[in-house]
Amino acid sequence: MRTLQVDLGDRSYPIFIGPGLVGKSGLLARWIVSTQVMVVTNETIAPLYLDAVLEMLQGFAVESVILPDGESYKTLDIMAGIFDALIEKRFNRNATLVALGGGVVGDIAGFAAACYQRGIAFVQVPTTLLAQVDSSVGGKTGVNHPRGKNMIGAFYQPLCVIADTDTLKTLDDRQLRAGIAEVIKYGLIRDPEFFVWLEENMEALLDRDAEALAFAIERSCRNKANVVAEDEREAGVRATLNLGHTFGHAIETGAGYGKYLHGEAVAVGICLAADLSRRLGWITGSEVDRIIALLQRAGLPVQPPAEMRVEDYLEIMAVDKKNVDGEIRLILLERIGKAALPQSVAIDQLKATLNEYGCVLK
Ligand SMILES: NC(=O)c1ccc[n+]([C@@H]2O[C@H](COP(=O)([O-])OP(=O)(O)OC[C@H]3O[C@@H](n4cnc5c(N)ncnc54)[C@H](O)[C@@H]3O)[C@@H](O)[C@H]2O)c1
Ligand SMILES: [Zn+2]
């Protein structure tokens, strides 16, 4: 088992990475302060892993909430169901909430933990690659609004993260590839050696080679943990983790939640951000080619949805959280391995990139 620490003073916490962690006795129980534990998961993950998690919680008063599966259920309404269960079972402030699942479950359950009685303890047990390398680390929690992704939420750190790499064996290929988009992102924004490693080891990752996966997960978590330790509340460098995400969120929202997986939308967003970076004279055309080639080898989409028009992007991007004073701000690349802080981008340049990718004005 590999252990990493997210350094956040008195809210520091460990990330455990390795095979066989779900079901391992002692690993989860030692973080729990009272007897009450609520496991939040979904209808897909429950039959696979809920029993193993319950086994880790013998001797506790455990309840579980099983959510419907999908990004379209990442809503305030669905979150209210968790509060109903907590209140009905008379859970108190010392209770612990365990999020068992991908990023959707982790984001909803984490936000519920942040809100219930103004905050109860919570543990993340991420079961997708995307959740293991990204969403379970760093304390961003929340739900979507029909007009914007992750618009309602809180920063709320877990007590620990338990990333069992064996759980990835049941993940379908498309989901695995979506997680790889975020892995590639770390190479692009701050870890050029890791980008080269990914160029050399993409096939091993896609084949789910255990060593390659464990290395990529640890390296990704280390990158994320370092960024979060430096800038927990996104006053500066943390925003670089959003490379490709402003375009990506526009695609997720514009195409309808659930049509593009988050990682797929981010992959397209990275291509658009790379094109814009080249247009502004930051990165070279050959670097853009390398980026697109790696995303393609990962089996990720590199073209935006045909039905989305320039105005659709502009309208949705106008409500992005990084924007200030009505300007659209984006994360751009200075080179492979270095992202810049959010930059205001001229609408004309933005339109030029969207046009390049086949998006037209109505
Ligand atoms: N909080 C953050 O910092 C952060 C960062 C990145 C992404 N996110 C959010 O994460 C979400 C995407 O997360 P995701 O990609 O994990 O999607 P997801 O949670 O929807 O999971 C993907 C699918 O895989 C299924 N699944 C999960 N684990 C499985 C397993 N081990 N075996 C088989 N099936 C399994 C799920 O039920 C679901 O159908 C988005 O809502 C995104 O906004 C949050
Ligand atoms: Zn993301």
mmCIF file of C-alpha atoms and ligand atoms in Angstrom:
data_model
loop_
_atom_site.group_PDB
_atom_site.id
_atom_site.type_symbol
_atom_site.label_atom_id
_atom_site.label_comp_id
_atom_site.label_asym_id
_atom_site.label_seq_id
_atom_site.Cartn_x
_atom_site.Cartn_y
_atom_site.Cartn_z
ATOM 1 C CA MET A 1 0.000 0.000 0.000
ATOM 2 C CA ARG A 2 1.268 3.466 -0.906
ATOM 3 C CA THR A 3 0.453 6.340 1.466
ATOM 4 C CA LEU A 4 0.496 10.035 0.607
ATOM 5 C CA GLN A 5 -0.298 12.970 2.824
ATOM 6 C CA VAL A 6 -2.309 16.058 1.865
ATOM 7 C CA ASP A 7 -0.736 18.785 4.013
ATOM 8 C CA LEU A 8 -3.399 21.172 5.227
ATOM 9 C CA GLY A 9 -2.406 21.882 8.829
ATOM 10 C CA ASP A 10 -4.950 20.481 11.249
ATOM 11 C CA ARG A 11 -7.048 19.258 8.308
ATOM 12 C CA SER A 12 -4.216 17.173 6.812
ATOM 13 C CA TYR A 13 -5.176 13.668 5.756
ATOM 14 C CA PRO A 14 -3.723 10.549 4.178
ATOM 15 C CA ILE A 15 -4.503 8.938 0.842
ATOM 16 C CA PHE A 16 -4.072 5.168 0.822
ATOM 17 C CA ILE A 17 -3.505 3.610 -2.606
ATOM 18 C CA GLY A 18 -3.198 -0.065 -3.424
ATOM 19 C CA PRO A 19 -4.940 -3.360 -4.164
ATOM 20 C CA GLY A 20 -7.218 -5.098 -1.674
ATOM 21 C CA LEU A 21 -8.005 -2.060 0.485
ATOM 22 C CA VAL A 22 -11.798 -2.353 0.358
ATOM 23 C CA GLY A 23 -12.569 -5.076 2.873
ATOM 24 C CA LYS A 24 -9.229 -4.744 4.674
ATOM 25 C CA SER A 25 -9.940 -4.815 8.385
ATOM 26 C CA GLY A 26 -8.921 -1.847 10.501
ATOM 27 C CA LEU A 27 -8.230 0.531 7.626
ATOM 28 C CA LEU A 28 -11.561 2.354 7.727
ATOM 29 C CA ALA A 29 -12.717 1.780 11.309
ATOM 30 C CA ARG A 30 -9.858 3.638 12.904
ATOM 31 C CA TRP A 31 -11.016 6.965 11.393
ATOM 32 C CA ILE A 32 -14.482 6.785 12.807
ATOM 33 C CA VAL A 33 -15.136 8.669 16.026
ATOM 34 C CA SER A 34 -18.633 7.558 17.026
ATOM 35 C CA THR A 35 -20.796 4.537 16.358
ATOM 36 C CA GLN A 36 -22.956 6.102 13.648
ATOM 37 C CA VAL A 37 -21.823 5.580 10.068
ATOM 38 C CA MET A 38 -23.775 6.331 6.887
ATOM 39 C CA VAL A 39 -22.424 4.804 3.685
ATOM 40 C CA VAL A 40 -23.540 6.684 0.572
ATOM 41 C CA THR A 41 -23.184 4.822 -2.711
ATOM 42 C CA ASN A 42 -25.185 4.200 -5.874
ATOM 43 C CA GLU A 43 -27.205 1.395 -7.434
ATOM 44 C CA THR A 44 -24.292 0.221 -9.625
ATOM 45 C CA ILE A 45 -21.578 0.187 -6.978
ATOM 46 C CA ALA A 46 -23.690 -1.184 -4.111
ATOM 47 C CA PRO A 47 -23.923 -4.753 -5.465
ATOM 48 C CA LEU A 48 -20.169 -4.748 -6.185
ATOM 49 C CA TYR A 49 -18.587 -3.250 -3.066
ATOM 50 C CA LEU A 50 -21.118 -2.304 -0.387
ATOM 51 C CA ASP A 51 -20.879 -5.629 1.472
ATOM 52 C CA ALA A 52 -17.085 -5.417 1.616
ATOM 53 C CA VAL A 53 -17.328 -1.906 3.052
ATOM 54 C CA LEU A 54 -19.957 -3.001 5.585
ATOM 55 C CA GLU A 55 -17.599 -5.781 6.632
ATOM 56 C CA MET A 56 -14.976 -3.141 7.423
ATOM 57 C CA LEU A 57 -17.534 -1.486 9.710
ATOM 58 C CA GLN A 58 -18.539 -4.384 11.933
ATOM 59 C CA GLY A 59 -19.449 -3.183 15.414
ATOM 60 C CA PHE A 60 -20.726 0.201 14.181
ATOM 61 C CA ALA A 61 -24.332 1.283 13.713
ATOM 62 C CA VAL A 62 -24.225 1.432 9.934
ATOM 63 C CA GLU A 63 -26.915 2.649 7.555
ATOM 64 C CA SER A 64 -26.652 3.107 3.821
ATOM 65 C CA VAL A 65 -28.214 5.317 1.173
ATOM 66 C CA ILE A 66 -28.226 4.070 -2.406
ATOM 67 C CA LEU A 67 -28.503 6.855 -4.963
ATOM 68 C CA PRO A 68 -29.543 6.504 -8.597
ATOM 69 C CA ASP A 69 -26.537 6.331 -10.938
ATOM 70 C CA GLY A 70 -25.489 9.205 -13.156
ATOM 71 C CA GLU A 71 -24.300 12.779 -13.492
ATOM 72 C CA SER A 72 -27.894 13.894 -14.098
ATOM 73 C CA TYR A 73 -28.637 12.923 -10.474
ATOM 74 C CA LYS A 74 -25.925 15.160 -9.048
ATOM 75 C CA THR A 75 -28.590 17.552 -7.800
ATOM 76 C CA LEU A 76 -29.850 19.250 -4.648
ATOM 77 C CA ASP A 77 -32.961 17.051 -4.764
ATOM 78 C CA ILE A 78 -30.933 13.851 -4.641
ATOM 79 C CA MET A 79 -28.757 15.283 -1.887
ATOM 80 C CA ALA A 80 -31.890 16.013 0.148
ATOM 81 C CA GLY A 81 -32.536 12.250 0.218
ATOM 82 C CA ILE A 82 -29.288 11.806 2.173
ATOM 83 C CA PHE A 83 -30.441 14.391 4.736
ATOM 84 C CA ASP A 84 -33.804 12.603 4.998
ATOM 85 C CA ALA A 85 -32.009 9.338 5.792
ATOM 86 C CA LEU A 86 -29.640 10.979 8.299
ATOM 87 C CA ILE A 87 -32.499 12.691 10.115
ATOM 88 C CA GLU A 88 -34.784 9.674 10.016
ATOM 89 C CA LYS A 89 -32.066 7.519 11.583
ATOM 90 C CA ARG A 90 -31.299 10.276 14.122
ATOM 91 C CA PHE A 91 -27.704 10.715 13.120
ATOM 92 C CA ASN A 92 -25.893 13.244 15.305
ATOM 93 C CA ARG A 93 -22.935 15.552 14.739
ATOM 94 C CA ASN A 94 -20.386 12.879 15.626
ATOM 95 C CA ALA A 95 -21.589 10.627 12.826
ATOM 96 C CA THR A 96 -19.340 9.735 9.885
ATOM 97 C CA LEU A 97 -20.364 9.613 6.257
ATOM 98 C CA VAL A 98 -18.533 7.263 3.887
ATOM 99 C CA ALA A 99 -18.687 8.057 0.165
ATOM 100 C CA LEU A 100 -18.311 4.828 -1.822
ATOM 101 C CA GLY A 101 -18.197 5.417 -5.570
ATOM 102 C CA GLY A 102 -17.051 7.657 -8.362
ATOM 103 C CA GLY A 103 -16.867 11.418 -8.499
ATOM 104 C CA VAL A 104 -20.623 11.882 -8.586
ATOM 105 C CA VAL A 105 -21.202 9.999 -5.333
ATOM 106 C CA GLY A 106 -18.113 11.601 -3.751
ATOM 107 C CA ASP A 107 -19.166 15.145 -4.683
ATOM 108 C CA ILE A 108 -22.768 14.745 -3.482
ATOM 109 C CA ALA A 109 -21.898 12.826 -0.311
ATOM 110 C CA GLY A 110 -19.047 15.195 0.543
ATOM 111 C CA PHE A 111 -21.343 18.188 0.203
ATOM 112 C CA ALA A 112 -23.991 16.449 2.307
ATOM 113 C CA ALA A 113 -21.331 15.812 4.988
ATOM 114 C CA ALA A 114 -20.302 19.484 4.838
ATOM 115 C CA CYS A 115 -23.894 20.638 5.381
ATOM 116 C CA TYR A 116 -25.455 18.125 7.769
ATOM 117 C CA GLN A 117 -25.542 19.761 11.189
ATOM 118 C CA ARG A 118 -22.927 22.184 9.794
ATOM 119 C CA GLY A 119 -20.442 19.439 9.095
ATOM 120 C CA ILE A 120 -19.891 15.791 9.998
ATOM 121 C CA ALA A 121 -16.814 13.645 9.401
ATOM 122 C CA PHE A 122 -16.438 11.937 6.072
ATOM 123 C CA VAL A 123 -14.243 9.396 4.322
ATOM 124 C CA GLN A 124 -13.816 8.950 0.578
ATOM 125 C CA VAL A 125 -13.641 5.468 -0.931
ATOM 126 C CA PRO A 126 -13.244 6.321 -4.640
ATOM 127 C CA THR A 127 -13.971 3.519 -7.111
ATOM 128 C CA THR A 128 -13.317 5.112 -10.523
ATOM 129 C CA LEU A 129 -9.937 6.132 -11.899
ATOM 130 C CA LEU A 130 -11.177 9.702 -12.166
ATOM 131 C CA ALA A 131 -12.235 9.733 -8.524
ATOM 132 C CA GLN A 132 -8.972 8.091 -7.390
ATOM 133 C CA VAL A 133 -6.752 10.599 -9.192
ATOM 134 C CA ASP A 134 -8.846 13.703 -8.859
ATOM 135 C CA SER A 135 -12.264 14.183 -7.322
ATOM 136 C CA SER A 136 -11.682 12.392 -4.000
ATOM 137 C CA VAL A 137 -8.604 14.507 -3.247
ATOM 138 C CA GLY A 138 -8.694 18.188 -2.393
ATOM 139 C CA GLY A 139 -12.037 18.734 -0.710
ATOM 140 C CA LYS A 140 -14.153 20.172 -3.486
ATOM 141 C CA THR A 141 -17.711 18.955 -3.030
ATOM 142 C CA GLY A 142 -20.975 19.985 -4.594
ATOM 143 C CA VAL A 143 -23.850 19.469 -6.977
ATOM 144 C CA ASN A 144 -24.885 20.813 -10.372
ATOM 145 C CA HIS A 145 -27.419 23.480 -11.200
ATOM 146 C CA PRO A 146 -29.385 23.008 -14.445
ATOM 147 C CA ARG A 147 -27.490 26.031 -15.814
ATOM 148 C CA GLY A 148 -24.010 25.247 -14.593
ATOM 149 C CA LYS A 149 -21.810 22.402 -13.355
ATOM 150 C CA ASN A 150 -20.783 22.296 -9.686
ATOM 151 C CA MET A 151 -22.396 25.660 -9.057
ATOM 152 C CA ILE A 152 -23.495 24.810 -5.525
ATOM 153 C CA GLY A 153 -20.943 23.362 -3.150
ATOM 154 C CA ALA A 154 -18.330 23.709 -0.442
ATOM 155 C CA PHE A 155 -14.689 23.064 0.269
ATOM 156 C CA TYR A 156 -14.771 20.211 2.747
ATOM 157 C CA GLN A 157 -11.852 17.864 3.371
ATOM 158 C CA PRO A 158 -12.265 14.154 4.195
ATOM 159 C CA LEU A 159 -10.592 12.365 7.119
ATOM 160 C CA CYS A 160 -8.858 10.048 4.661
ATOM 161 C CA VAL A 161 -9.091 8.655 1.135
ATOM 162 C CA ILE A 162 -8.989 4.898 0.517
ATOM 163 C CA ALA A 163 -8.248 4.194 -3.169
ATOM 164 C CA ASP A 164 -8.446 0.456 -3.825
ATOM 165 C CA THR A 165 -6.946 -0.143 -7.272
ATOM 166 C CA ASP A 166 -8.706 -3.538 -7.482
ATOM 167 C CA THR A 167 -12.059 -1.747 -7.783
ATOM 168 C CA LEU A 168 -10.944 -0.494 -11.201
ATOM 169 C CA LYS A 169 -11.202 -4.066 -12.523
ATOM 170 C CA THR A 170 -14.987 -3.714 -12.805
ATOM 171 C CA LEU A 171 -14.879 -0.272 -14.391
ATOM 172 C CA ASP A 172 -15.748 -0.200 -18.082
ATOM 173 C CA ASP A 173 -13.172 0.918 -20.636
ATOM 174 C CA ARG A 174 -14.885 4.180 -21.446
ATOM 175 C CA GLN A 175 -14.814 5.226 -17.777
ATOM 176 C CA LEU A 176 -11.180 4.196 -17.450
ATOM 177 C CA ARG A 177 -10.255 6.360 -20.427
ATOM 178 C CA ALA A 178 -12.220 9.296 -19.007
ATOM 179 C CA GLY A 179 -10.062 9.061 -15.877
ATOM 180 C CA ILE A 180 -6.925 9.041 -18.004
ATOM 181 C CA ALA A 181 -7.899 12.506 -19.310
ATOM 182 C CA GLU A 182 -7.361 13.917 -15.810
ATOM 183 C CA VAL A 183 -4.115 11.949 -15.470
ATOM 184 C CA ILE A 184 -2.814 13.512 -18.705
ATOM 185 C CA LYS A 185 -3.893 16.896 -17.332
ATOM 186 C CA TYR A 186 -1.386 16.632 -14.443
ATOM 187 C CA GLY A 187 1.420 16.004 -16.899
ATOM 188 C CA LEU A 188 0.370 19.008 -18.941
ATOM 189 C CA ILE A 189 -0.031 21.545 -16.144
ATOM 190 C CA ARG A 190 2.967 20.780 -13.938
ATOM 191 C CA ASP A 191 4.778 17.486 -14.549
ATOM 192 C CA PRO A 192 6.545 17.240 -17.930
ATOM 193 C CA GLU A 193 8.365 14.004 -16.961
ATOM 194 C CA PHE A 194 5.031 12.401 -16.172
ATOM 195 C CA PHE A 195 3.709 13.474 -19.580
ATOM 196 C CA VAL A 196 6.639 11.661 -21.223
ATOM 197 C CA TRP A 197 6.020 8.632 -18.971
ATOM 198 C CA LEU A 198 2.418 8.623 -20.197
ATOM 199 C CA GLU A 199 3.575 8.780 -23.808
ATOM 200 C CA GLU A 200 5.690 5.701 -23.096
ATOM 201 C CA ASN A 201 3.178 3.772 -20.983
ATOM 202 C CA MET A 202 -0.264 4.556 -22.377
ATOM 203 C CA GLU A 203 -0.811 0.997 -23.631
ATOM 204 C CA ALA A 204 0.092 -0.460 -20.218
ATOM 205 C CA LEU A 205 -2.436 1.855 -18.575
ATOM 206 C CA LEU A 206 -5.164 0.921 -21.045
ATOM 207 C CA ASP A 207 -4.346 -2.766 -20.421
ATOM 208 C CA ARG A 208 -4.836 -2.009 -16.695
ATOM 209 C CA ASP A 209 -1.328 -3.168 -15.840
ATOM 210 C CA ALA A 210 -1.419 -3.043 -12.022
ATOM 211 C CA GLU A 211 2.021 -1.432 -11.620
ATOM 212 C CA ALA A 212 1.381 1.194 -14.278
ATOM 213 C CA LEU A 213 -2.000 2.083 -12.768
ATOM 214 C CA ALA A 214 -0.626 2.331 -9.236
ATOM 215 C CA PHE A 215 2.232 4.543 -10.445
ATOM 216 C CA ALA A 216 -0.088 6.841 -12.412
ATOM 217 C CA ILE A 217 -2.565 7.120 -9.523
ATOM 218 C CA GLU A 218 0.137 7.902 -6.981
ATOM 219 C CA ARG A 219 1.850 10.431 -9.258
ATOM 220 C CA SER A 220 -1.476 12.124 -10.038
ATOM 221 C CA CYS A 221 -2.487 12.271 -6.377
ATOM 222 C CA ARG A 222 0.931 13.651 -5.463
ATOM 223 C CA ASN A 223 0.529 16.420 -8.023
ATOM 224 C CA LYS A 224 -2.955 17.208 -6.835
ATOM 225 C CA ALA A 225 -2.018 17.050 -3.138
ATOM 226 C CA ASN A 226 0.869 19.478 -3.690
ATOM 227 C CA VAL A 227 -1.322 21.962 -5.538
ATOM 228 C CA VAL A 228 -4.060 21.741 -2.920
ATOM 229 C CA ALA A 229 -1.580 22.118 -0.041
ATOM 230 C CA GLU A 230 -0.299 25.300 -1.666
ATOM 231 C CA ASP A 231 -3.693 26.781 -2.476
ATOM 232 C CA GLU A 232 -6.631 25.000 -0.838
ATOM 233 C CA ARG A 233 -9.318 27.525 -1.753
ATOM 234 C CA GLU A 234 -8.219 28.306 -5.287
ATOM 235 C CA ALA A 235 -6.853 31.803 -4.813
ATOM 236 C CA GLY A 236 -4.082 31.012 -7.316
ATOM 237 C CA VAL A 237 -2.340 27.885 -8.550
ATOM 238 C CA ARG A 238 -5.227 25.486 -7.828
ATOM 239 C CA ALA A 239 -7.088 27.013 -10.756
ATOM 240 C CA THR A 240 -4.566 25.363 -13.103
ATOM 241 C CA LEU A 241 -6.209 22.014 -12.272
ATOM 242 C CA ASN A 242 -9.058 23.352 -14.387
ATOM 243 C CA LEU A 243 -7.125 23.066 -17.645
ATOM 244 C CA GLY A 244 -9.682 22.133 -20.295
ATOM 245 C CA HIS A 245 -12.507 22.352 -17.785
ATOM 246 C CA THR A 246 -14.139 25.643 -18.806
ATOM 247 C CA PHE A 247 -14.642 24.317 -22.323
ATOM 248 C CA GLY A 248 -15.321 20.879 -20.855
ATOM 249 C CA HIS A 249 -18.066 22.117 -18.538
ATOM 250 C CA ALA A 250 -19.624 23.998 -21.452
ATOM 251 C CA ILE A 251 -19.666 20.734 -23.418
ATOM 252 C CA GLU A 252 -21.111 18.747 -20.505
ATOM 253 C CA THR A 253 -23.819 21.364 -19.937
ATOM 254 C CA GLY A 254 -24.458 22.117 -23.618
ATOM 255 C CA ALA A 255 -24.624 18.505 -24.783
ATOM 256 C CA GLY A 256 -26.781 17.589 -21.738
ATOM 257 C CA TYR A 257 -25.371 16.135 -18.512
ATOM 258 C CA GLY A 258 -24.405 12.520 -19.009
ATOM 259 C CA LYS A 259 -23.897 12.534 -22.783
ATOM 260 C CA TYR A 260 -20.186 13.273 -22.567
ATOM 261 C CA LEU A 261 -18.412 11.786 -19.581
ATOM 262 C CA HIS A 262 -16.659 14.466 -17.545
ATOM 263 C CA GLY A 263 -13.218 13.206 -18.570
ATOM 264 C CA GLU A 264 -14.256 13.049 -22.229
ATOM 265 C CA ALA A 265 -15.476 16.634 -22.149
ATOM 266 C CA VAL A 266 -12.220 17.633 -20.438
ATOM 267 C CA ALA A 267 -10.214 15.884 -23.182
ATOM 268 C CA VAL A 268 -11.958 17.966 -25.851
ATOM 269 C CA GLY A 269 -11.536 21.024 -23.625
ATOM 270 C CA ILE A 270 -7.786 20.370 -23.374
ATOM 271 C CA CYS A 271 -7.581 20.325 -27.189
ATOM 272 C CA LEU A 272 -9.424 23.656 -27.390
ATOM 273 C CA ALA A 273 -7.264 25.184 -24.635
ATOM 274 C CA ALA A 274 -4.127 23.931 -26.407
ATOM 275 C CA ASP A 275 -5.267 25.456 -29.690
ATOM 276 C CA LEU A 276 -5.960 28.777 -27.971
ATOM 277 C CA SER A 277 -2.553 28.645 -26.246
ATOM 278 C CA ARG A 278 -0.899 28.155 -29.647
ATOM 279 C CA ARG A 279 -2.967 30.961 -31.161
ATOM 280 C CA LEU A 280 -1.702 33.328 -28.454
ATOM 281 C CA GLY A 281 1.873 32.305 -29.211
ATOM 282 C CA TRP A 282 2.446 30.289 -26.029
ATOM 283 C CA ILE A 283 2.927 26.697 -27.154
ATOM 284 C CA THR A 284 4.062 25.377 -30.508
ATOM 285 C CA GLY A 285 2.020 23.554 -33.102
ATOM 286 C CA SER A 286 4.095 20.430 -32.557
ATOM 287 C CA GLU A 287 3.290 20.497 -28.829
ATOM 288 C CA VAL A 288 -0.416 20.728 -29.713
ATOM 289 C CA ASP A 289 0.059 17.704 -31.977
ATOM 290 C CA ARG A 290 1.723 15.726 -29.160
ATOM 291 C CA ILE A 291 -1.144 16.558 -26.807
ATOM 292 C CA ILE A 292 -3.820 15.539 -29.296
ATOM 293 C CA ALA A 293 -1.917 12.362 -30.187
ATOM 294 C CA LEU A 294 -1.718 11.262 -26.544
ATOM 295 C CA LEU A 295 -5.403 11.960 -25.918
ATOM 296 C CA GLN A 296 -6.276 9.995 -29.055
ATOM 297 C CA ARG A 297 -4.098 7.078 -28.024
ATOM 298 C CA ALA A 298 -6.007 7.079 -24.749
ATOM 299 C CA GLY A 299 -9.167 6.614 -26.833
ATOM 300 C CA LEU A 300 -10.517 10.016 -25.838
ATOM 301 C CA PRO A 301 -12.558 12.366 -28.053
ATOM 302 C CA VAL A 302 -10.659 15.336 -29.476
ATOM 303 C CA GLN A 303 -13.537 16.978 -31.377
ATOM 304 C CA PRO A 304 -16.372 19.013 -29.836
ATOM 305 C CA PRO A 305 -20.008 17.918 -30.274
ATOM 306 C CA ALA A 306 -21.266 18.808 -33.739
ATOM 307 C CA GLU A 307 -24.490 20.300 -32.456
ATOM 308 C CA MET A 308 -22.902 22.977 -30.254
ATOM 309 C CA ARG A 309 -22.521 26.452 -31.720
ATOM 310 C CA VAL A 310 -20.177 29.276 -30.730
ATOM 311 C CA GLU A 311 -22.955 31.100 -28.838
ATOM 312 C CA ASP A 312 -23.707 27.991 -26.812
ATOM 313 C CA TYR A 313 -20.131 27.983 -25.509
ATOM 314 C CA LEU A 314 -20.050 31.723 -24.839
ATOM 315 C CA GLU A 315 -23.325 31.655 -22.962
ATOM 316 C CA ILE A 316 -22.366 28.739 -20.737
ATOM 317 C CA MET A 317 -18.758 29.858 -20.256
ATOM 318 C CA ALA A 318 -20.023 33.249 -19.071
ATOM 319 C CA VAL A 319 -21.198 31.645 -15.797
ATOM 320 C CA ASP A 320 -17.874 29.871 -15.065
ATOM 321 C CA LYS A 321 -16.588 30.282 -11.507
ATOM 322 C CA LYS A 322 -13.168 31.544 -12.663
ATOM 323 C CA ASN A 323 -14.660 34.587 -14.406
ATOM 324 C CA VAL A 324 -14.225 38.015 -12.877
ATOM 325 C CA ASP A 325 -16.091 41.197 -13.890
ATOM 326 C CA GLY A 326 -17.753 39.627 -16.903
ATOM 327 C CA GLU A 327 -14.503 38.496 -18.553
ATOM 328 C CA ILE A 328 -14.012 34.874 -19.615
ATOM 329 C CA ARG A 329 -10.881 33.511 -17.945
ATOM 330 C CA LEU A 330 -9.172 30.313 -18.991
ATOM 331 C CA ILE A 331 -6.206 28.135 -18.073
ATOM 332 C CA LEU A 332 -3.687 28.096 -20.911
ATOM 333 C CA LEU A 333 -0.400 26.260 -21.436
ATOM 334 C CA GLU A 334 2.997 27.927 -21.504
ATOM 335 C CA ARG A 335 4.496 24.607 -22.570
ATOM 336 C CA ILE A 336 3.889 20.903 -21.986
ATOM 337 C CA GLY A 337 4.349 20.661 -18.230
ATOM 338 C CA LYS A 338 3.495 24.252 -17.317
ATOM 339 C CA ALA A 339 0.119 25.967 -17.124
ATOM 340 C CA ALA A 340 -0.427 29.662 -16.466
ATOM 341 C CA LEU A 341 -2.857 31.147 -13.937
ATOM 342 C CA PRO A 342 -6.304 32.090 -15.321
ATOM 343 C CA GLN A 343 -6.019 34.492 -18.258
ATOM 344 C CA SER A 344 -8.686 36.806 -19.637
ATOM 345 C CA VAL A 345 -9.195 35.805 -23.208
ATOM 346 C CA ALA A 346 -10.399 38.094 -25.980
ATOM 347 C CA ILE A 347 -13.704 36.866 -27.359
ATOM 348 C CA ASP A 348 -12.319 37.033 -30.910
ATOM 349 C CA GLN A 349 -9.513 34.602 -30.077
ATOM 350 C CA LEU A 350 -11.962 32.310 -28.354
ATOM 351 C CA LYS A 351 -14.257 32.388 -31.380
ATOM 352 C CA ALA A 352 -11.292 31.680 -33.664
ATOM 353 C CA THR A 353 -10.482 28.499 -31.729
ATOM 354 C CA LEU A 354 -14.116 27.384 -31.710
ATOM 355 C CA ASN A 355 -14.338 28.046 -35.454
ATOM 356 C CA GLU A 356 -11.156 26.062 -36.040
ATOM 357 C CA TYR A 357 -12.917 23.162 -34.368
ATOM 358 C CA GLY A 358 -15.958 23.477 -36.563
ATOM 359 C CA CYS A 359 -18.242 25.417 -34.223
ATOM 360 C CA VAL A 360 -20.156 28.010 -36.199
ATOM 361 C CA LEU A 361 -22.209 31.077 -35.370
ATOM 362 C CA LYS A 362 -25.985 30.537 -35.513
HETATM 363 N N1 LIG B 1 -14.508 17.290 -6.551
HETATM 364 C C1 LIG B 1 -13.591 17.392 -7.472
HETATM 365 O O1 LIG B 1 -12.508 17.931 -7.231
HETATM 366 C C2 LIG B 1 -13.838 16.810 -8.813
HETATM 367 C C3 LIG B 1 -12.794 16.633 -9.706
HETATM 368 C C4 LIG B 1 -13.046 16.004 -10.919
HETATM 369 C C5 LIG B 1 -14.323 15.574 -11.222
HETATM 370 N N2 LIG B 1 -15.322 15.783 -10.338
HETATM 371 C C6 LIG B 1 -16.680 15.318 -10.617
HETATM 372 O O2 LIG B 1 -16.659 13.910 -10.693
HETATM 373 C C7 LIG B 1 -17.735 13.469 -11.506
HETATM 374 C C8 LIG B 1 -17.238 12.399 -12.454
HETATM 375 O O3 LIG B 1 -16.771 11.316 -11.685
HETATM 376 P P1 LIG B 1 -16.606 9.865 -12.309
HETATM 377 O O4 LIG B 1 -15.926 9.984 -13.604
HETATM 378 O O5 LIG B 1 -16.050 9.016 -11.252
HETATM 379 O O6 LIG B 1 -18.110 9.473 -12.695
HETATM 380 P P2 LIG B 1 -19.240 8.653 -11.904
HETATM 381 O O7 LIG B 1 -19.205 8.892 -10.475
HETATM 382 O O8 LIG B 1 -20.509 8.943 -12.629
HETATM 383 O O9 LIG B 1 -18.829 7.133 -12.161
HETATM 384 C C9 LIG B 1 -18.809 6.651 -13.471
HETATM 385 C C10 LIG B 1 -19.661 5.389 -13.643
HETATM 386 O O10 LIG B 1 -18.930 4.277 -13.172
HETATM 387 C C11 LIG B 1 -19.710 3.559 -12.219
HETATM 388 N N3 LIG B 1 -18.740 2.987 -11.300
HETATM 389 C C12 LIG B 1 -18.068 3.609 -10.316
HETATM 390 N N4 LIG B 1 -17.163 2.791 -9.796
HETATM 391 C C13 LIG B 1 -17.248 1.626 -10.456
HETATM 392 C C14 LIG B 1 -16.555 0.406 -10.374
HETATM 393 N N5 LIG B 1 -15.516 0.248 -9.547
HETATM 394 N N6 LIG B 1 -16.918 -0.605 -11.196
HETATM 395 C C15 LIG B 1 -17.926 -0.425 -12.094
HETATM 396 N N7 LIG B 1 -18.606 0.717 -12.224
HETATM 397 C C16 LIG B 1 -18.267 1.729 -11.410
HETATM 398 C C17 LIG B 1 -20.625 4.585 -11.659
HETATM 399 O O11 LIG B 1 -21.755 4.020 -11.079
HETATM 400 C C18 LIG B 1 -20.953 5.401 -12.905
HETATM 401 O O12 LIG B 1 -21.925 4.748 -13.658
HETATM 402 C C19 LIG B 1 -18.259 14.698 -12.205
HETATM 403 O O13 LIG B 1 -19.478 15.063 -11.609
HETATM 404 C C20 LIG B 1 -17.213 15.750 -11.947
HETATM 405 O O14 LIG B 1 -17.746 17.059 -11.898
HETATM 406 C C21 LIG B 1 -15.107 16.380 -9.152
HETATM 407 ZN ZN ZN B 2 -12.114 17.242 -13.891
#
